[in-house]
Coordinates of N, CA, C and O in Angstrom, one line a residue:
M66 N 14.2 -65.0 -211.5 CA 13.3 -65.3 -210.3 C 12.1 -64.5 -210.7 O 11.9 -63.4 -210.8
K67 N 10.9 -65.3 -210.8 CA 9.7 -64.8 -211.0 C 9.0 -64.3 -209.7 O 8.9 -65.0 -208.9
C68 N 8.3 -63.4 -209.9 CA 7.3 -62.8 -208.9 C 6.0 -63.4 -209.2 O 5.5 -63.2 -210.1
H69 N 5.4 -64.3 -208.1 CA 4.1 -64.8 -208.4 C 3.1 -63.7 -208.0 O 3.0 -63.5 -206.5
R70 N 2.1 -63.5 -208.6 CA 0.8 -62.7 -208.1 C -0.2 -63.6 -207.8 O -0.4 -64.5 -208.3
R71 N -0.9 -63.0 -206.7 CA -2.1 -63.7 -206.3 C -3.2 -63.3 -207.0 O -3.3 -62.2 -207.5
S72 N -4.2 -64.2 -207.2 CA -5.3 -64.0 -207.9 C -6.2 -62.9 -207.0 O -6.1 -62.9 -205.8
D73 N -7.1 -62.3 -207.8 CA -8.1 -61.5 -206.9 C -9.0 -62.4 -205.9 O -9.4 -61.9 -204.8
K74 N -9.1 -63.5 -206.2 CA -9.9 -64.3 -204.9 C -9.0 -64.7 -203.8 O -9.3 -64.9 -202.7
E75 N -7.7 -64.7 -204.0 CA -6.7 -64.8 -202.9 C -6.5 -63.6 -202.0 O -6.1 -63.6 -200.9
Q76 N -6.7 -62.5 -202.8 CA -6.1 -61.3 -201.9 C -7.3 -60.8 -200.9 O -8.5 -61.0 -201.1
Q77 N -6.7 -60.4 -199.9 CA -7.6 -59.9 -198.7 C -7.3 -58.5 -198.5 O -6.0 -58.0 -198.5
T78 N -8.4 -57.6 -198.5 CA -8.1 -56.4 -198.0 C -8.4 -56.0 -196.7 O -9.3 -56.7 -196.0
I79 N -7.5 -55.4 -195.9 CA -7.5 -55.3 -194.5 C -7.9 -53.6 -194.0 O -7.0 -52.9 -194.9
Q80 N -8.5 -53.2 -193.1 CA -8.6 -52.1 -192.6 C -7.2 -51.7 -192.2 O -6.9 -52.3 -191.1
L81 N -6.9 -50.4 -192.3 CA -5.8 -49.7 -191.5 C -6.2 -49.0 -190.5 O -7.1 -48.0 -190.9
W82 N -5.7 -48.8 -189.2 CA -6.0 -48.1 -188.2 C -5.1 -46.9 -187.8 O -3.9 -47.1 -188.4
T83 N -5.5 -45.6 -187.3 CA -4.8 -44.6 -186.9 C -4.5 -44.9 -185.5 O -5.3 -45.7 -184.8
L84 N -3.6 -44.3 -184.9 CA -3.2 -44.4 -183.4 C -4.5 -43.8 -182.7 O -5.0 -44.6 -181.8
E85 N -5.2 -42.8 -183.2 CA -6.3 -42.2 -182.4 C -7.4 -43.2 -182.5 O -8.2 -43.4 -181.4
K86 N -7.8 -43.8 -183.7 CA -8.7 -44.8 -183.9 C -8.5 -46.0 -183.0 O -9.3 -46.6 -182.4
A87 N -7.3 -46.4 -183.0 CA -6.9 -47.5 -182.2 C -7.0 -47.5 -180.9 O -7.7 -48.3 -180.2
G88 N -6.7 -46.2 -180.5 CA -7.0 -45.8 -178.9 C -8.4 -45.8 -178.7 O -8.7 -46.2 -177.3
A89 N -9.3 -45.4 -179.4 CA -10.9 -45.4 -179.2 C -11.4 -46.9 -179.2 O -12.1 -47.1 -178.5
L90 N -10.5 -47.6 -179.9 CA -11.2 -49.0 -180.0 C -10.8 -49.8 -178.6 O -11.3 -51.0 -178.4
L91 N -9.9 -49.4 -177.9 CA -9.3 -50.2 -176.7 C -10.3 -50.6 -175.7 O -10.2 -51.8 -175.3
P92 N -11.3 -50.0 -175.2 CA -12.4 -50.6 -174.3 C -13.1 -51.8 -175.1 O -13.1 -52.9 -174.4
Y93 N -13.3 -51.7 -176.1 CA -14.1 -52.9 -177.0 C -13.2 -53.9 -177.3 O -13.4 -55.2 -177.0
L94 N -12.0 -53.6 -177.5 CA -10.9 -54.8 -178.0 C -10.3 -55.2 -176.6 O -10.5 -56.5 -176.7
T95 N -10.4 -54.6 -175.5 CA -10.2 -55.3 -174.2 C -11.2 -56.4 -173.8 O -10.8 -57.5 -173.4
S96 N -12.5 -55.9 -174.1 CA -13.8 -56.8 -173.9 C -13.6 -58.2 -174.9 O -13.8 -59.3 -174.1
I97 N -13.2 -58.1 -176.0 CA -13.1 -59.2 -176.9 C -12.0 -60.0 -176.6 O -12.0 -61.4 -176.5
I98 N -10.8 -59.5 -176.2 CA -9.6 -60.1 -175.7 C -10.0 -61.0 -174.5 O -9.5 -62.0 -174.2
D99 N -10.7 -60.4 -173.5 CA -10.9 -60.9 -172.2 C -11.8 -62.3 -172.5 O -11.8 -63.2 -171.8
S100 N -12.8 -61.9 -173.3 CA -13.6 -63.0 -173.8 C -13.1 -64.3 -174.4 O -13.0 -65.5 -174.0
M101 N -11.8 -64.0 -175.1 CA -11.3 -65.1 -175.9 C -10.3 -65.8 -174.8 O -10.3 -67.0 -174.7
R102 N -9.8 -64.9 -173.9 CA -8.7 -65.4 -172.8 C -9.6 -66.2 -172.1 O -9.2 -67.7 -171.7
E103 N -10.8 -65.9 -171.6 CA -11.4 -66.7 -170.7 C -12.0 -67.9 -171.3 O -11.9 -69.0 -170.7
A104 N -12.3 -67.8 -172.5 CA -13.0 -69.1 -173.3 C -11.7 -70.2 -173.4 O -12.0 -71.4 -173.2
R105 N -10.6 -69.5 -173.9 CA -9.4 -70.4 -174.0 C -8.9 -71.3 -172.7 O -8.9 -72.4 -172.6
L106 N -8.8 -70.4 -171.6 CA -8.4 -70.9 -170.3 C -9.5 -71.9 -169.7 O -9.2 -73.0 -169.3
E107 N -10.8 -71.5 -169.9 CA -11.9 -72.4 -169.6 C -11.8 -73.9 -170.4 O -11.9 -74.9 -169.8
G108 N -11.7 -73.7 -171.8 CA -11.5 -75.0 -172.6 C -10.5 -75.8 -172.2 O -10.5 -76.9 -172.1
Q109 N -9.1 -75.1 -171.9 CA -8.1 -75.8 -171.4 C -8.2 -76.5 -170.2 O -7.8 -77.8 -170.0
A110 N -8.9 -75.8 -169.2 CA -9.2 -76.6 -167.9 C -10.1 -77.8 -168.0 O -9.9 -78.9 -167.4
H111 N -11.3 -77.7 -168.8 CA -12.2 -78.9 -169.2 C -11.4 -79.8 -169.9 O -11.8 -81.2 -169.7
A112 N -10.5 -79.7 -170.7 CA -10.0 -80.8 -171.5 C -8.9 -81.3 -170.6 O -8.7 -82.5 -170.7
T113 N -8.2 -80.8 -169.7 CA -7.3 -81.4 -168.9 C -8.1 -82.4 -167.9 O -7.8 -83.3 -167.7
R114 N -9.4 -81.9 -167.4 CA -10.1 -82.8 -166.7 C -10.6 -84.0 -167.5 O -10.6 -85.1 -167.0
V115 N -11.0 -83.7 -168.9 CA -11.3 -85.0 -169.6 C -10.1 -86.0 -169.5 O -10.2 -87.2 -169.7
A116 N -9.0 -85.6 -170.1 CA -7.6 -86.2 -170.1 C -7.4 -87.0 -168.8 O -7.0 -88.3 -168.9
K117 N -7.5 -86.4 -167.5 CA -7.3 -87.0 -166.4 C -8.6 -88.2 -166.2 O -8.2 -89.3 -165.5
L118 N -9.7 -88.1 -166.4 CA -11.0 -88.9 -166.5 C -10.6 -90.1 -167.3 O -10.9 -91.1 -166.8
E119 N -10.3 -89.7 -168.5 CA -10.0 -90.8 -169.3 C -8.8 -91.5 -169.1 O -8.6 -92.7 -169.6
A120 N -7.7 -91.1 -168.3 CA -6.6 -91.8 -168.0 C -6.5 -92.5 -166.8 O -5.6 -93.4 -166.4
R121 N -7.7 -92.6 -166.1 CA -7.9 -93.5 -165.0 C -8.0 -95.1 -165.3 O -8.5 -95.2 -166.5
H122 N -7.4 -95.8 -164.5 CA -7.2 -97.3 -164.9 C -8.7 -97.8 -164.7 O -9.3 -97.4 -163.9
G123 N -8.7 -98.9 -165.4 CA -10.0 -99.6 -165.2 C -11.1 -99.4 -166.1 O -11.0 -98.1 -166.6
R124 N -12.3 -99.9 -165.9 CA -13.5 -99.6 -166.7 C -14.0 -98.6 -166.1 O -14.4 -98.6 -164.8
P125 N -14.6 -97.6 -166.7 CA -15.2 -96.3 -166.1 C -16.7 -96.5 -165.8 O -17.3 -97.4 -166.4
K126 N -17.0 -96.1 -164.5 CA -18.3 -96.3 -164.1 C -19.3 -95.4 -164.7 O -18.9 -94.3 -165.5
R127 N -20.6 -95.5 -164.7 CA -21.7 -94.7 -165.2 C -21.4 -93.0 -165.0 O -21.3 -92.4 -166.0
D128 N -21.0 -92.8 -163.7 CA -21.0 -91.5 -163.4 C -19.7 -90.9 -164.1 O -19.9 -89.6 -164.5
E129 N -18.7 -91.7 -164.4 CA -17.5 -91.2 -164.9 C -17.7 -91.0 -166.3 O -17.2 -90.0 -167.1
I130 N -18.5 -91.7 -166.8 CA -18.8 -91.8 -168.5 C -19.6 -90.4 -168.6 O -19.3 -89.7 -169.5
L131 N -20.7 -90.2 -167.7 CA -21.2 -89.1 -167.9 C -20.5 -87.7 -167.7 O -20.7 -86.7 -168.5
Q132 N -19.7 -87.7 -166.8 CA -18.9 -86.6 -166.2 C -17.8 -86.2 -167.6 O -17.7 -85.3 -167.7
I133 N -17.5 -87.3 -168.0 CA -16.4 -87.3 -169.3 C -17.2 -86.4 -170.4 O -16.7 -85.6 -171.2
A134 N -18.3 -86.8 -170.6 CA -19.2 -86.4 -171.9 C -19.7 -84.9 -171.4 O -19.4 -84.0 -172.3
D135 N -19.9 -84.8 -170.2 CA -20.2 -83.2 -169.7 C -18.9 -82.4 -170.0 O -19.1 -81.3 -170.4
E136 N -17.6 -82.7 -169.6 CA -16.6 -82.2 -169.8 C -16.2 -81.9 -171.2 O -15.7 -80.6 -171.7
K137 N -16.4 -82.8 -172.2 CA -16.3 -82.7 -173.7 C -17.2 -81.5 -174.1 O -16.8 -80.8 -175.0
T138 N -18.6 -81.7 -173.6 CA -19.4 -80.5 -174.3 C -18.9 -79.2 -173.5 O -19.1 -78.2 -174.5
K139 N -18.3 -79.1 -172.6 CA -17.9 -77.8 -172.0 C -16.7 -77.5 -172.9 O -16.6 -76.2 -173.0
V140 N -15.8 -78.5 -173.2 CA -14.6 -78.0 -174.0 C -15.4 -77.4 -175.4 O -14.6 -76.3 -176.1
E141 N -16.4 -77.9 -176.2 CA -16.9 -77.7 -177.5 C -17.5 -76.4 -177.1 O -17.5 -75.3 -178.0
E142 N -18.4 -76.1 -176.1 CA -19.0 -74.7 -175.8 C -17.8 -73.5 -175.8 O -18.1 -72.7 -176.3
A143 N -16.8 -73.8 -174.9 CA -15.7 -72.9 -174.9 C -15.1 -72.6 -176.1 O -14.9 -71.2 -176.3
G144 N -15.0 -73.7 -177.1 CA -14.3 -73.3 -178.2 C -15.3 -72.6 -179.3 O -14.7 -71.6 -179.9
K145 N -16.5 -72.8 -179.0 CA -17.3 -71.9 -179.8 C -17.5 -70.5 -179.5 O -17.3 -69.6 -180.2
R146 N -17.5 -70.3 -178.0 CA -17.2 -68.8 -177.7 C -16.0 -68.1 -178.1 O -16.0 -67.0 -178.4
F147 N -15.1 -68.9 -177.9 CA -13.5 -68.5 -178.5 C -13.8 -68.1 -180.0 O -13.3 -67.0 -180.4
Q148 N -14.4 -68.9 -180.8 CA -14.4 -68.7 -182.3 C -15.3 -67.5 -182.6 O -14.9 -66.7 -183.5
K149 N -16.4 -67.2 -181.6 CA -17.2 -66.1 -182.1 C -16.3 -64.9 -181.8 O -16.4 -64.0 -182.5
A150 N -15.8 -64.9 -180.6 CA -14.8 -63.5 -180.2 C -13.7 -63.3 -181.4 O -13.7 -62.2 -181.6
Q151 N -13.2 -64.5 -181.8 CA -12.3 -64.2 -182.9 C -12.8 -63.7 -184.1 O -12.2 -62.8 -184.8
E152 N -13.9 -64.2 -184.5 CA -14.8 -63.6 -185.7 C -14.7 -62.1 -185.4 O -14.7 -61.4 -186.2
E153 N -15.2 -61.6 -184.2 CA -15.5 -60.3 -183.9 C -14.1 -59.3 -184.3 O -14.2 -58.5 -184.7
L154 N -13.0 -60.0 -183.8 CA -11.7 -59.4 -184.0 C -11.5 -59.1 -185.5 O -11.0 -58.4 -186.0
Q155 N -11.7 -60.4 -186.4 CA -11.2 -60.5 -187.6 C -12.4 -59.3 -188.5 O -11.9 -58.9 -189.6
Q156 N -13.6 -59.1 -188.0 CA -14.4 -58.0 -188.7 C -13.7 -56.6 -188.6 O -13.9 -55.8 -189.3
L157 N -12.8 -56.7 -187.4 CA -12.1 -55.2 -187.1 C -10.8 -55.3 -187.9 O -10.0 -54.3 -187.9
D158 N -10.5 -56.5 -188.5 CA -9.0 -56.5 -188.9 C -7.9 -56.4 -187.9 O -7.0 -55.9 -188.0
V159 N -8.4 -56.8 -186.8 CA -7.3 -57.0 -185.5 C -7.0 -58.6 -185.4 O -8.2 -59.5 -185.5
Y160 N -5.8 -58.8 -185.1 CA -5.2 -60.3 -185.0 C -5.0 -60.5 -183.7 O -3.9 -60.0 -183.2
C161 N -5.5 -61.6 -182.9 CA -5.1 -62.0 -181.8 C -3.8 -62.8 -181.7 O -3.9 -63.9 -182.7
I162 N -2.8 -62.5 -181.3 CA -1.6 -63.3 -181.3 C -1.5 -64.3 -180.4 O -1.0 -65.3 -180.4
H163 N -2.0 -64.2 -179.0 CA -1.7 -64.9 -177.9 C -2.8 -64.5 -177.1 O -2.9 -63.6 -176.2
P164 N -4.1 -65.2 -177.0 CA -5.3 -65.0 -176.2 C -5.1 -65.0 -174.5 O -5.5 -64.2 -174.0
V165 N -4.2 -66.2 -174.2 CA -4.1 -66.0 -172.7 C -3.2 -64.8 -172.4 O -3.5 -64.3 -171.0
Q166 N -2.2 -64.5 -173.1 CA -1.3 -63.5 -172.7 C -1.9 -62.1 -172.9 O -1.5 -61.0 -172.7
G167 N -3.1 -62.1 -173.9 CA -3.7 -60.8 -174.3 C -2.9 -60.0 -175.2 O -3.2 -58.8 -175.2
L168 N -2.5 -60.6 -176.0 CA -1.6 -59.7 -177.2 C -2.4 -59.9 -178.5 O -3.0 -60.8 -179.1
A169 N -2.5 -58.8 -179.1 CA -3.3 -58.7 -180.4 C -2.3 -57.6 -181.2 O -1.7 -56.7 -180.8
F170 N -2.5 -57.8 -182.5 CA -1.9 -56.8 -183.6 C -3.0 -56.1 -184.3 O -4.0 -56.6 -184.8
I171 N -2.7 -54.6 -184.4 CA -3.7 -53.7 -185.1 C -3.0 -53.1 -186.1 O -2.0 -52.5 -186.2
P172 N -3.4 -53.4 -187.3 CA -2.7 -53.0 -188.6 C -2.7 -51.3 -188.9 O -3.7 -50.8 -188.9
F173 N -1.6 -50.9 -189.3 CA -1.6 -49.3 -189.8 C -0.4 -49.3 -190.7 O 0.4 -50.2 -190.9
M174 N -0.4 -48.2 -191.4 CA 0.8 -47.7 -192.3 C 1.6 -46.9 -191.8 O 1.2 -45.9 -190.9
N175 N 2.9 -47.3 -191.9 CA 4.2 -46.2 -191.3 C 5.2 -46.1 -192.6 O 5.7 -47.1 -192.8
E176 N 5.4 -45.1 -193.0 CA 6.3 -44.8 -194.1 C 6.1 -45.6 -195.2 O 7.1 -46.4 -195.9
G177 N 4.8 -45.8 -195.7 CA 4.7 -46.7 -196.6 C 4.5 -48.2 -196.4 O 4.4 -48.9 -197.5
Q178 N 4.9 -48.6 -195.3 CA 4.9 -50.0 -194.9 C 3.9 -50.4 -194.0 O 3.4 -49.7 -193.2
L179 N 3.6 -51.7 -194.2 CA 2.4 -52.4 -193.2 C 3.2 -52.6 -191.8 O 4.2 -52.9 -191.6
A180 N 2.5 -52.0 -190.8 CA 3.0 -52.1 -189.4 C 1.8 -52.5 -188.6 O 0.7 -52.5 -188.9
W181 N 2.3 -52.9 -187.4 CA 1.2 -53.4 -186.5 C 1.2 -52.6 -185.0 O 2.4 -52.6 -184.4
F182 N 0.2 -52.1 -184.4 CA 0.2 -51.6 -183.2 C 0.1 -52.9 -182.2 O -0.5 -53.9 -182.6
I183 N 1.1 -52.9 -181.3 CA 0.9 -54.2 -180.4 C 0.0 -54.0 -179.4 O 0.3 -53.1 -178.2
F184 N -1.2 -54.6 -179.1 CA -1.9 -54.5 -178.1 C -1.7 -55.6 -177.1 O -1.4 -56.4 -177.2
D185 N -1.3 -54.9 -175.7 CA -1.0 -55.6 -174.5 C -2.0 -55.6 -173.4 O -2.0 -54.5 -172.6
R186 N -3.0 -56.4 -173.3 CA -4.3 -56.2 -172.4 C -3.7 -56.1 -171.0 O -4.3 -55.4 -170.2
F187 N -2.5 -56.5 -170.6 CA -1.9 -56.4 -169.2 C -1.2 -55.3 -169.0 O -0.6 -55.1 -167.8
A188 N -0.6 -54.8 -170.1 CA 0.2 -53.5 -169.7 C -0.5 -52.3 -169.4 O -1.6 -52.2 -169.5
P189 N 0.2 -51.4 -168.6 CA -0.7 -50.3 -168.0 C -1.1 -49.3 -169.2 O -2.0 -48.7 -169.1
D190 N -0.3 -49.3 -170.2 CA -0.7 -48.6 -171.3 C -0.7 -49.7 -172.6 O 0.3 -50.0 -173.1
P191 N -1.9 -50.1 -172.9 CA -1.8 -51.3 -173.8 C -1.4 -51.0 -175.3 O -1.1 -51.9 -175.9
L192 N -1.1 -49.7 -175.7 CA -0.7 -49.4 -177.0 C 0.7 -48.8 -176.8 O 0.8 -47.6 -177.0
R193 N 1.7 -49.6 -176.2 CA 3.1 -48.8 -175.9 C 3.9 -49.1 -177.1 O 5.0 -48.4 -177.5
F194 N 4.0 -50.0 -178.0 CA 4.8 -50.6 -178.8 C 4.0 -50.8 -180.3 O 2.9 -51.0 -180.3
W195 N 5.0 -51.0 -181.2 CA 4.5 -51.3 -182.6 C 5.8 -51.6 -183.3 O 6.7 -51.9 -182.8
R196 N 5.4 -52.5 -184.4 CA 6.4 -53.2 -185.2 C 6.1 -53.1 -186.7 O 4.8 -53.3 -187.0
Y197 N 7.2 -53.1 -187.6 CA 6.8 -53.6 -189.1 C 6.5 -54.8 -189.2 O 7.0 -55.7 -188.5
H198 N 5.6 -55.1 -190.3 CA 5.3 -56.3 -190.6 C 6.4 -57.4 -190.8 O 6.6 -58.5 -190.3
L199 N 7.5 -56.7 -191.4 CA 8.6 -57.7 -191.7 C 9.9 -57.5 -190.8 O 11.0 -58.2 -190.9
D200 N 9.7 -56.9 -189.6 CA 10.6 -57.0 -188.4 C 10.6 -58.4 -188.0 O 9.6 -59.0 -187.9
R201 N 11.8 -58.7 -187.2 CA 11.8 -59.9 -186.5 C 11.1 -59.8 -185.6 O 10.3 -58.9 -184.8
V202 N 10.4 -61.0 -185.0 CA 9.4 -61.3 -184.0 C 9.6 -60.3 -182.7 O 8.8 -60.0 -182.0
D203 N 10.9 -60.3 -182.2 CA 11.1 -60.0 -180.9 C 11.4 -58.1 -181.0 O 11.5 -57.7 -180.0
I204 N 11.0 -57.7 -182.1 CA 11.4 -56.3 -182.3 C 9.9 -55.5 -181.8 O 9.1 -55.7 -182.3
K205 N 10.3 -54.4 -181.2 CA 9.3 -53.7 -180.6 C 9.6 -52.2 -180.6 O 10.8 -51.9 -180.0
H206 N 9.1 -51.5 -181.2 CA 9.4 -50.0 -181.3 C 8.6 -49.2 -180.3 O 7.3 -49.5 -180.5
P207 N 9.0 -48.1 -179.6 CA 8.2 -47.3 -178.9 C 7.0 -46.5 -179.5 O 7.4 -46.1 -180.9
I208 N 6.0 -46.4 -179.4 CA 4.9 -45.9 -180.0 C 5.2 -44.4 -180.5 O 4.8 -43.9 -181.4
H209 N 6.1 -43.6 -179.8 CA 6.1 -42.2 -180.2 C 7.3 -42.2 -181.4 O 7.5 -41.2 -181.7
F210 N 7.9 -43.5 -181.8 CA 8.7 -43.3 -182.9 C 7.9 -43.5 -184.1 O 8.6 -43.7 -185.3
I211 N 6.5 -43.5 -184.2 CA 5.9 -43.6 -185.6 C 6.0 -42.2 -186.2 O 5.9 -41.3 -185.7
Q212 N 6.4 -42.4 -187.6 CA 6.9 -41.6 -188.4 C 5.5 -40.8 -188.9 O 5.2 -39.6 -188.8
R213 N 5.0 -41.4 -190.0 CA 3.9 -40.9 -190.6 C 2.7 -42.0 -190.6 O 2.9 -42.9 -191.4
V214 N 1.7 -41.6 -190.0 CA 0.4 -42.6 -190.1 C -0.6 -41.9 -191.0 O -0.8 -40.7 -190.8
A215 N -1.2 -42.6 -192.0 CA -2.1 -42.0 -192.6 C -3.3 -41.4 -192.0 O -3.6 -42.1 -191.1
P216 N -3.9 -40.4 -192.5 CA -5.0 -39.6 -191.9 C -6.1 -40.5 -191.8 O -6.4 -41.4 -192.5
A217 N -6.8 -40.3 -190.7 CA -8.1 -41.0 -190.3 C -9.1 -40.7 -191.4 O -9.9 -41.8 -191.8
D218 N -9.1 -39.7 -192.1 CA -10.2 -39.2 -193.1 C -10.3 -40.1 -194.2 O -11.3 -40.3 -194.9
E219 N -9.1 -40.5 -194.5 CA -9.1 -41.4 -195.9 C -9.4 -42.8 -195.8 O -9.7 -43.3 -196.7
G220 N -9.6 -43.3 -194.7 CA -10.1 -44.6 -194.4 C -9.4 -45.5 -195.2 O -9.9 -46.3 -196.0
P221 N -8.0 -45.4 -194.9 CA -6.9 -46.6 -195.8 C -7.4 -47.9 -195.6 O -7.9 -48.5 -194.5
R222 N -7.1 -48.7 -196.8 CA -7.2 -50.1 -196.8 C -6.1 -50.5 -197.4 O -5.6 -49.8 -198.4
L223 N -5.6 -51.8 -197.3 CA -4.4 -52.3 -197.7 C -4.9 -53.7 -198.5 O -5.7 -54.5 -197.8
A224 N -4.5 -53.7 -199.7 CA -4.9 -54.9 -200.5 C -3.7 -56.0 -200.5 O -2.6 -55.6 -200.7

């Protein structure tokens, strides 16, 4: 079986975080996740209104046509706000897993393996758990079980 290597163009380098730096990131991360959540929920609400208005029987009246157009514009605006917040996270190499639930992954190395701090916006302690990249989705390790995290001075990056 051959191992296919990705070309340099396909490789992506990501910033790896330490627990201390991830902890310092929490206020900013909370703000971005809140923006993403708000934009997603607002977009869903406007999309639901569009669907209800379009599902009405009969030919729509002028007011309804304008209302549908307005709601569609609001859906697009919410989508743009969501995308902007997502781009901010991507610049930090933090990945939003579920914006409505407020879940995001922050990459780090543990025992030479890629791992993720699990940020939970609504937990009393937002960084209580972590998981290895190859763990099953339902696996969560308590944060105090981290063995060796790369020192912050090195500024590690994973390619």
